Coordinates of C-alpha atoms and ligand atoms in Angstrom, one line a residue:
X1 CA 195.5 264.2 176.0
X2 CA 198.7 262.2 175.9
X3 CA 199.4 260.5 172.5
X4 CA 199.6 256.8 173.0
X5 CA 198.7 257.4 176.7
X6 CA 202.4 258.0 177.3
X7 CA 203.0 258.7 181.0
X8 CA 199.4 258.2 181.9
X9 CA 199.0 256.1 185.1
X10 CA 196.0 253.8 184.5
X11 CA 196.3 251.4 187.4
X12 CA 197.8 250.9 190.8
X13 CA 199.6 247.6 191.0
X14 CA 201.6 245.6 193.5
X15 CA 203.0 243.4 190.8
X16 CA 205.9 245.2 189.1
X17 CA 207.5 248.5 188.6
X18 CA 209.4 249.7 185.5
X19 CA 211.8 252.6 186.3
X20 CA 212.6 254.0 182.8
X21 CA 215.2 256.4 184.0
X22 CA 217.2 254.1 186.3
X23 CA 216.7 251.1 184.0
X24 CA 215.3 249.0 186.8
X25 CA 212.6 246.4 186.9
X26 CA 211.1 245.3 190.2
X27 CA 208.8 242.3 190.4
X28 CA 206.9 242.2 193.7
X29 CA 209.7 243.7 195.7
X30 CA 212.5 241.8 194.0
X31 CA 214.8 243.3 191.5
X32 CA 215.1 241.5 188.2
X33 CA 218.8 240.8 188.9
X34 CA 217.8 238.9 192.0
X35 CA 215.3 236.7 190.1
X36 CA 216.8 236.1 186.6
X37 CA 219.0 233.0 186.7
X38 CA 218.2 232.5 190.4
X39 CA 214.5 231.8 190.9
X40 CA 212.5 229.2 188.9
X41 CA 209.6 230.2 186.7
X42 CA 207.3 228.3 189.1
X43 CA 208.6 230.3 192.1
X44 CA 208.1 233.6 190.2
X45 CA 204.6 232.6 189.2
X46 CA 203.9 232.0 192.9
X47 CA 205.4 235.4 193.7
X48 CA 203.0 237.1 191.2
X49 CA 199.9 235.1 192.0
X50 CA 200.2 235.1 195.8
X51 CA 197.1 236.7 197.3
X52 CA 195.2 236.7 194.1
X53 CA 194.0 233.0 194.1
X54 CA 192.4 230.9 196.8
X55 CA 194.3 227.8 197.9
X56 CA 197.5 228.6 195.9
X57 CA 199.9 225.7 196.6
X58 CA 203.4 226.7 197.8
X59 CA 205.0 224.6 195.1
X60 CA 203.3 225.3 191.8
X61 CA 205.4 222.8 189.8
X62 CA 203.1 219.7 190.2
X63 CA 199.9 221.8 189.6
X64 CA 201.4 223.4 186.5
X65 CA 202.5 219.9 185.3
X66 CA 199.0 218.5 185.8
X67 CA 197.6 221.5 183.9
X68 CA 200.0 220.8 181.0
X69 CA 198.7 217.2 180.9
X70 CA 195.1 218.4 181.0
X71 CA 195.3 220.9 178.1
X72 CA 197.2 218.5 175.9
X73 CA 193.8 216.9 174.9
X74 CA 193.1 220.1 172.9
X75 CA 196.1 219.5 170.6
X76 CA 193.9 217.0 168.7
X77 CA 191.9 220.1 167.4
X78 CA 195.0 221.3 165.4
X79 CA 193.8 221.1 161.8
X80 CA 195.5 221.9 158.5
X81 CA 193.8 225.3 158.4
X82 CA 195.5 226.3 161.6
X83 CA 198.9 225.0 160.4
X84 CA 198.9 227.4 157.6
X85 CA 198.8 230.3 160.1
X86 CA 201.7 231.7 162.1
X87 CA 202.5 229.8 165.3
X88 CA 201.1 232.5 167.5
X89 CA 197.8 232.4 165.6
X90 CA 197.7 228.6 166.0
X91 CA 198.6 228.7 169.7
X92 CA 195.9 231.5 170.2
X93 CA 193.2 229.4 168.5
X94 CA 193.9 226.4 170.7
X95 CA 193.9 228.6 173.8
X96 CA 190.5 229.9 172.8
X97 CA 189.1 226.4 173.1
X98 CA 189.8 226.3 176.9
X99 CA 186.8 227.1 179.2
X100 CA 186.8 230.6 180.5
X101 CA 186.7 231.2 184.3
X102 CA 188.2 233.1 187.2
X103 CA 189.6 230.5 189.4
X104 CA 193.1 228.9 190.0
X105 CA 192.5 225.9 187.8
X106 CA 191.5 228.1 184.9
X107 CA 194.7 230.2 185.5
X108 CA 196.9 227.0 185.6
X109 CA 195.4 225.7 182.4
X110 CA 196.0 229.1 180.7
X111 CA 199.6 229.2 182.0
X112 CA 200.2 225.7 180.7
X113 CA 198.5 226.3 177.3
X114 CA 201.2 228.5 175.8
X115 CA 203.9 226.0 176.4
X116 CA 202.0 222.9 175.3
X117 CA 200.3 224.5 172.2
X118 CA 203.4 226.2 171.0
X119 CA 205.4 222.9 171.0
X120 CA 202.5 221.1 169.2
X121 CA 202.1 223.8 166.6
X122 CA 205.8 224.1 165.8
X123 CA 206.2 220.3 165.6
X124 CA 203.1 219.9 163.4
X125 CA 204.3 222.6 161.0
X126 CA 207.5 220.5 160.7
X127 CA 205.4 217.4 160.0
X128 CA 206.1 215.9 163.5
X129 CA 203.7 214.4 165.9
X130 CA 203.0 216.2 169.2
X131 CA 204.8 215.1 172.3
X132 CA 202.7 214.6 175.5
X133 CA 203.7 216.6 178.6
X134 CA 205.7 215.0 181.4
X135 CA 204.1 216.2 184.6
X136 CA 207.2 215.4 186.7
X137 CA 209.4 218.0 184.9
X138 CA 209.8 221.7 185.5
X139 CA 207.8 223.9 183.2
X140 CA 211.0 225.0 181.4
X141 CA 212.3 221.5 181.0
X142 CA 209.0 220.1 179.7
X143 CA 208.5 223.1 177.4
X144 CA 211.8 222.2 175.6
X145 CA 211.2 218.5 175.7
X146 CA 207.8 218.8 174.1
X147 CA 209.3 221.0 171.4
X148 CA 212.2 218.6 170.6
X149 CA 210.8 215.2 171.5
X150 CA 213.8 214.6 173.8
X151 CA 215.2 216.0 177.0
X152 CA 217.1 219.3 176.8
X153 CA 220.5 219.7 178.4
X154 CA 220.4 221.3 181.9
X155 CA 222.1 224.4 180.6
X156 CA 219.4 224.9 178.0
X157 CA 216.7 224.3 180.6
X158 CA 218.3 226.9 182.9
X159 CA 218.5 229.4 180.0
X160 CA 214.8 229.0 179.1
X161 CA 213.9 229.3 182.8
X162 CA 215.9 232.6 183.0
X163 CA 214.1 233.8 179.9
X164 CA 210.6 233.0 181.2
X165 CA 211.3 234.7 184.5
X166 CA 212.8 237.7 182.8
X167 CA 209.7 238.4 180.7
X168 CA 207.1 237.3 183.3
X169 CA 205.8 240.8 184.1
X170 CA 206.6 244.3 183.1
X171 CA 204.2 247.0 184.4
X172 CA 201.4 248.2 182.2
X173 CA 202.8 247.3 178.8
X174 CA 200.3 247.1 175.9
X175 CA 199.4 243.4 176.3
X176 CA 199.0 243.6 180.1
X177 CA 196.8 246.7 179.7
X178 CA 194.7 244.9 177.1
X179 CA 194.3 242.0 179.5
X180 CA 193.4 244.3 182.4
X181 CA 190.7 246.1 180.3
X182 CA 189.2 242.8 179.4
X183 CA 189.4 241.5 182.9
X184 CA 187.7 244.7 184.2
X185 CA 184.5 243.7 182.3
X186 CA 184.5 240.4 184.3
X187 CA 184.8 238.5 181.0
X188 CA 187.1 235.9 182.6
X189 CA 190.8 235.0 182.7
X190 CA 190.7 233.2 179.3
X191 CA 189.3 236.2 177.6
X192 CA 192.0 238.4 179.2
X193 CA 194.8 236.1 178.1
X194 CA 193.5 235.9 174.5
X195 CA 193.5 239.7 174.5
X196 CA 197.1 239.7 175.9
X197 CA 198.3 237.3 173.2
X198 CA 196.6 239.4 170.5
X199 CA 198.3 242.6 171.7
X200 CA 201.7 240.9 172.2
X201 CA 202.0 239.6 168.6
X202 CA 202.5 243.0 167.0
X203 CA 206.1 244.0 166.0
X204 CA 206.0 247.1 168.2
X205 CA 205.6 244.8 171.2
X206 CA 206.4 241.0 171.4
X207 CA 206.6 240.4 167.7
X208 CA 210.0 242.1 167.3
X209 CA 212.5 239.2 168.0
X210 CA 211.8 237.2 164.9
X211 CA 212.6 240.3 162.7
X212 CA 215.8 240.8 164.8
X213 CA 217.1 237.5 163.3
X214 CA 216.1 238.7 159.8
X215 CA 218.1 241.8 160.4
X216 CA 221.2 239.9 161.7
X217 CA 220.9 237.5 158.7
X218 CA 220.6 240.3 156.2
X219 CA 223.6 242.1 157.7
X220 CA 225.6 238.8 157.6
X221 CA 229.0 240.2 158.6
X222 CA 230.0 242.9 161.1
X223 CA 231.6 245.1 158.4
X224 CA 228.2 245.4 156.7
X225 CA 226.3 246.6 159.8
X226 CA 226.7 250.4 159.3
X227 CA 225.7 250.5 155.7
X228 CA 222.7 248.1 156.2
X229 CA 221.4 250.1 159.2
X230 CA 221.9 253.4 157.5
X231 CA 220.0 252.2 154.5
X232 CA 217.1 250.8 156.6
X233 CA 216.8 254.1 158.5
X234 CA 217.0 256.0 155.3
X235 CA 214.0 254.0 154.1
X236 CA 212.0 255.0 157.3
X237 CA 212.3 251.5 158.9
X238 CA 212.7 251.0 162.6
X239 CA 215.5 248.8 164.0
X240 CA 213.9 245.9 165.8
X241 CA 215.1 245.3 169.3
X242 CA 215.8 249.0 170.0
X243 CA 213.8 251.8 171.6
X244 CA 211.2 251.6 174.3
X245 CA 208.2 253.6 175.5
X246 CA 209.4 253.7 179.1
X247 CA 213.1 253.1 179.2
X248 CA 215.4 256.0 178.5
X249 CA 218.4 253.9 179.2
X250 CA 219.2 250.3 178.5
X251 CA 216.4 247.8 179.2
X252 CA 217.7 245.7 182.2
X253 CA 216.1 242.6 180.7
X254 CA 218.6 242.9 177.7
X255 CA 221.5 242.5 180.1
X256 CA 219.9 239.6 182.0
X257 CA 219.3 237.8 178.7
X258 CA 222.7 238.6 177.2
X259 CA 224.2 237.0 180.3
X260 CA 222.0 234.0 179.8
X261 CA 223.1 233.7 176.1
X262 CA 226.7 233.9 177.2
X263 CA 226.3 231.3 179.9
X264 CA 224.6 229.0 177.4
X265 CA 227.0 229.4 174.4
X266 CA 230.5 230.1 176.0
X267 CA 232.6 227.1 175.7
X268 CA 229.9 225.1 173.8
X269 CA 229.4 224.5 170.2
X270 CA 226.1 226.4 170.1
X271 CA 226.2 229.2 167.5
X272 CA 230.0 229.9 167.6
X273 CA 230.7 233.6 166.9
X274 CA 227.0 234.6 166.8
X275 CA 227.0 236.5 170.1
X276 CA 230.2 238.5 169.1
X277 CA 228.5 239.3 165.8
X278 CA 225.3 240.4 167.4
X279 CA 227.3 242.6 169.8
X280 CA 229.0 244.3 166.8
X281 CA 225.6 244.9 165.2
X282 CA 224.2 246.3 168.5
X283 CA 227.2 248.7 168.9
X284 CA 226.7 250.0 165.3
X285 CA 223.0 250.4 165.7
X286 CA 223.4 252.3 169.0
X287 CA 226.0 254.6 167.5
X288 CA 223.9 255.4 164.5
X289 CA 220.7 255.9 166.5
X290 CA 222.6 258.3 168.7
X291 CA 223.9 260.2 165.7
X292 CA 220.4 260.4 164.1
X293 CA 218.2 260.9 167.1
X294 CA 220.4 262.9 169.5
X295 CA 217.4 264.1 171.5
X296 CA 215.7 260.8 171.8
X297 CA 217.6 258.2 173.9
X298 CA 217.2 254.9 172.0
X299 CA 218.8 251.9 173.6
X300 CA 218.7 248.1 173.3
X301 CA 215.4 246.5 174.5
X302 CA 214.6 243.0 175.7
X303 CA 213.9 241.7 172.2
X304 CA 217.4 241.9 170.8
X305 CA 218.9 239.3 173.2
X306 CA 215.6 237.4 173.3
X307 CA 216.2 236.7 169.7
X308 CA 219.7 235.4 170.3
X309 CA 218.7 233.3 173.3
X310 CA 215.7 231.6 171.6
X311 CA 217.8 231.0 168.4
X312 CA 220.4 229.3 170.6
X313 CA 217.6 227.1 172.0
X314 CA 216.7 226.1 168.5
X315 CA 213.3 227.8 168.4
X316 CA 212.2 228.8 164.8
X317 CA 212.0 232.6 164.7
X318 CA 208.3 232.4 163.7
X319 CA 207.6 231.0 167.2
X320 CA 209.6 233.5 169.3
X321 CA 206.5 235.5 170.2
X322 CA 204.8 232.3 171.5
X323 CA 207.7 231.7 173.9
X324 CA 207.4 235.3 175.1
X325 CA 203.7 234.6 175.8
X326 CA 204.7 231.4 177.7
X327 CA 206.5 233.6 180.2
X328 CA 204.2 236.7 180.1
X329 CA 201.0 234.7 180.5
X330 CA 201.5 234.5 184.3
X331 CA 201.9 238.3 184.5
X332 CA 198.7 238.8 182.5
X333 CA 196.9 236.4 184.9
X334 CA 198.1 238.2 188.0
X335 CA 197.1 241.6 186.6
X336 CA 193.7 240.3 185.5
X337 CA 193.1 239.0 189.0
X338 CA 194.4 242.2 190.6
X339 CA 191.9 244.1 188.3
X340 CA 189.0 241.9 189.2
X341 CA 189.7 241.9 193.0
X342 CA 190.4 245.6 193.4
X343 CA 189.5 247.5 190.3
X344 CA 186.6 249.0 188.5
X345 CA 185.4 248.7 184.9
X346 CA 188.0 250.4 182.7
X347 CA 186.1 252.8 180.5
X348 CA 188.0 256.0 179.5
X349 CA 186.5 258.8 177.4
X350 CA 187.3 260.0 173.9
X351 CA 187.2 263.5 172.5
X352 CA 185.0 263.8 169.5
X353 CA 186.7 265.8 166.7
X354 CA 184.3 264.9 163.8
X355 CA 181.6 267.0 162.3
X356 CA 178.4 267.7 164.2
X357 CA 174.9 267.3 162.6
X358 CA 173.8 270.5 160.8
X359 CA 171.4 272.5 163.0
X360 CA 167.9 272.9 161.4
X361 CA 167.7 276.4 159.9
Ligands
ACO1 N1 214.5 252.5 165.3 C1 214.6 253.7 164.7 N2 213.9 254.8 165.2 C2 213.2 254.6 166.3 C3 213.1 253.3 167.0 C4 213.8 252.2 166.4 N3 213.7 251.0 166.9 N4 212.3 253.5 168.0 C5 211.9 254.7 168.1 N5 212.5 255.4 167.1 C6 212.3 256.8 166.8 C7 211.0 257.1 166.1 O1 211.1 257.0 164.7 C8 210.6 258.5 166.5 O2 211.4 259.4 165.8 P1 210.7 260.8 165.3 O3 210.4 261.5 166.6 O4 211.8 261.5 164.6 O5 209.5 260.4 164.5 C9 211.2 258.5 167.9 O6 212.2 257.5 168.0 C10 210.1 258.2 169.0 O7 209.4 257.1 168.6 P2 208.0 256.7 169.1 O8 207.3 255.8 168.1 O9 207.2 257.9 169.5 O10 208.3 255.9 170.4 P3 207.4 254.9 171.2 O11 207.6 255.1 172.6 O12 206.0 255.0 170.7 O13 207.9 253.5 170.6 C11 208.7 251.4 170.4 C12 208.4 252.5 171.4 C13 207.3 251.0 169.7 C14 209.2 250.1 171.1 C15 209.7 251.8 169.3 O14 210.9 252.1 170.0 C16 210.0 250.8 168.3 O15 209.2 250.7 167.3 N6 211.0 249.9 168.4 C17 211.2 248.8 167.4 C18 210.3 247.6 167.7 C19 210.7 246.9 168.9 O16 211.8 246.7 169.2 N7 209.6 246.4 169.7 C20 209.8 245.7 170.9 C21 209.6 246.7 172.1 S1 209.9 245.9 173.7 C22 208.5 245.1 174.0 O17 207.4 245.6 173.8 C23 208.6 243.8 174.7

């Protein structure tokens, strides 16, 4: 048996390939480099969903806009109990209110939900009223507008669009596997997405970027990096934003997002000096990880520069995982449909290693 199912192939997919040795991500025949910063989130959603839904419109922007407007009604169900929870728990609870199903409209509503509910939860936690969607905007533009209550600058919209595309799909990661297992029981797309959100929120998966900010803030200055990192590792902690189950080299998404942070912040007054500081911390972390784990290549993963980018877009770190879900939800939905259309019930076996009942003498 492979611990943590490492290296086990559990599905055939046409959706994406993660090459851990080459450091390459392919999404439906396109390398990430060709998509990030070039294709819109709506176009990549079409790419992922093509062939898995009947009557898929060529331009998904109006349909996604209409779905945002439709799910906004559920925001009224946000109560004070939910506001005491983390944003991902609030967003998940509102998503659970949507009707389950297996068709395109269900998928569109689920894809819209993460954007609309995240903005509403973050605003409500800050004591601000929710902002209704604007169907005419792109998903990225409206996602930021609903969060802030005013239009975001084109450079910010472009940065979020790049982020959403970059995290839209990534092979059989833990949340996508969870979504596929649920879809394989024919429970419905809503159930699969709720499973995906639940798996994503853990710090070993999509919950890492908030703690990256905590780490950067605790380090404070580049000259403190080595001592802080050594101390954390001495205490058995893991460095958030480093290491990956599949990549043995740098995660290509880290570079795509670092470029997006650079594009957004260079020559602007957004977070002056922050990127250079993060690069210094990253260099120190990589050097120390290399010294301490010479036999285990540990490199920067997607979450390190996710943290920088979402911080530059003024998201509170507590909501970073919700933004990850806003992009990844379209991948979960594609995988869930691929599973339903071409797969079987996923039901592996376990090996019993407990005691057996005593035989009668
Ligand atoms: N910091 C310090 N040591 C690490 C790290 C890290 N970030 N990652 C792995 N290691 C070490 C482990 O301690 C272990 O050492 P050991 O063999 O001496 O015990 C060795 O590397 C192998 O670790 P595993 O846990 O077996 O590796 P696995 O493939 O299960 O872990 C994971 C992958 C969970 C991402 C891990 O690298 C980690 O915890 N990273 C930090 C959290 C993080 O960044 N999560 C986001 C991942 S990206 C994503 O899911 C979107």
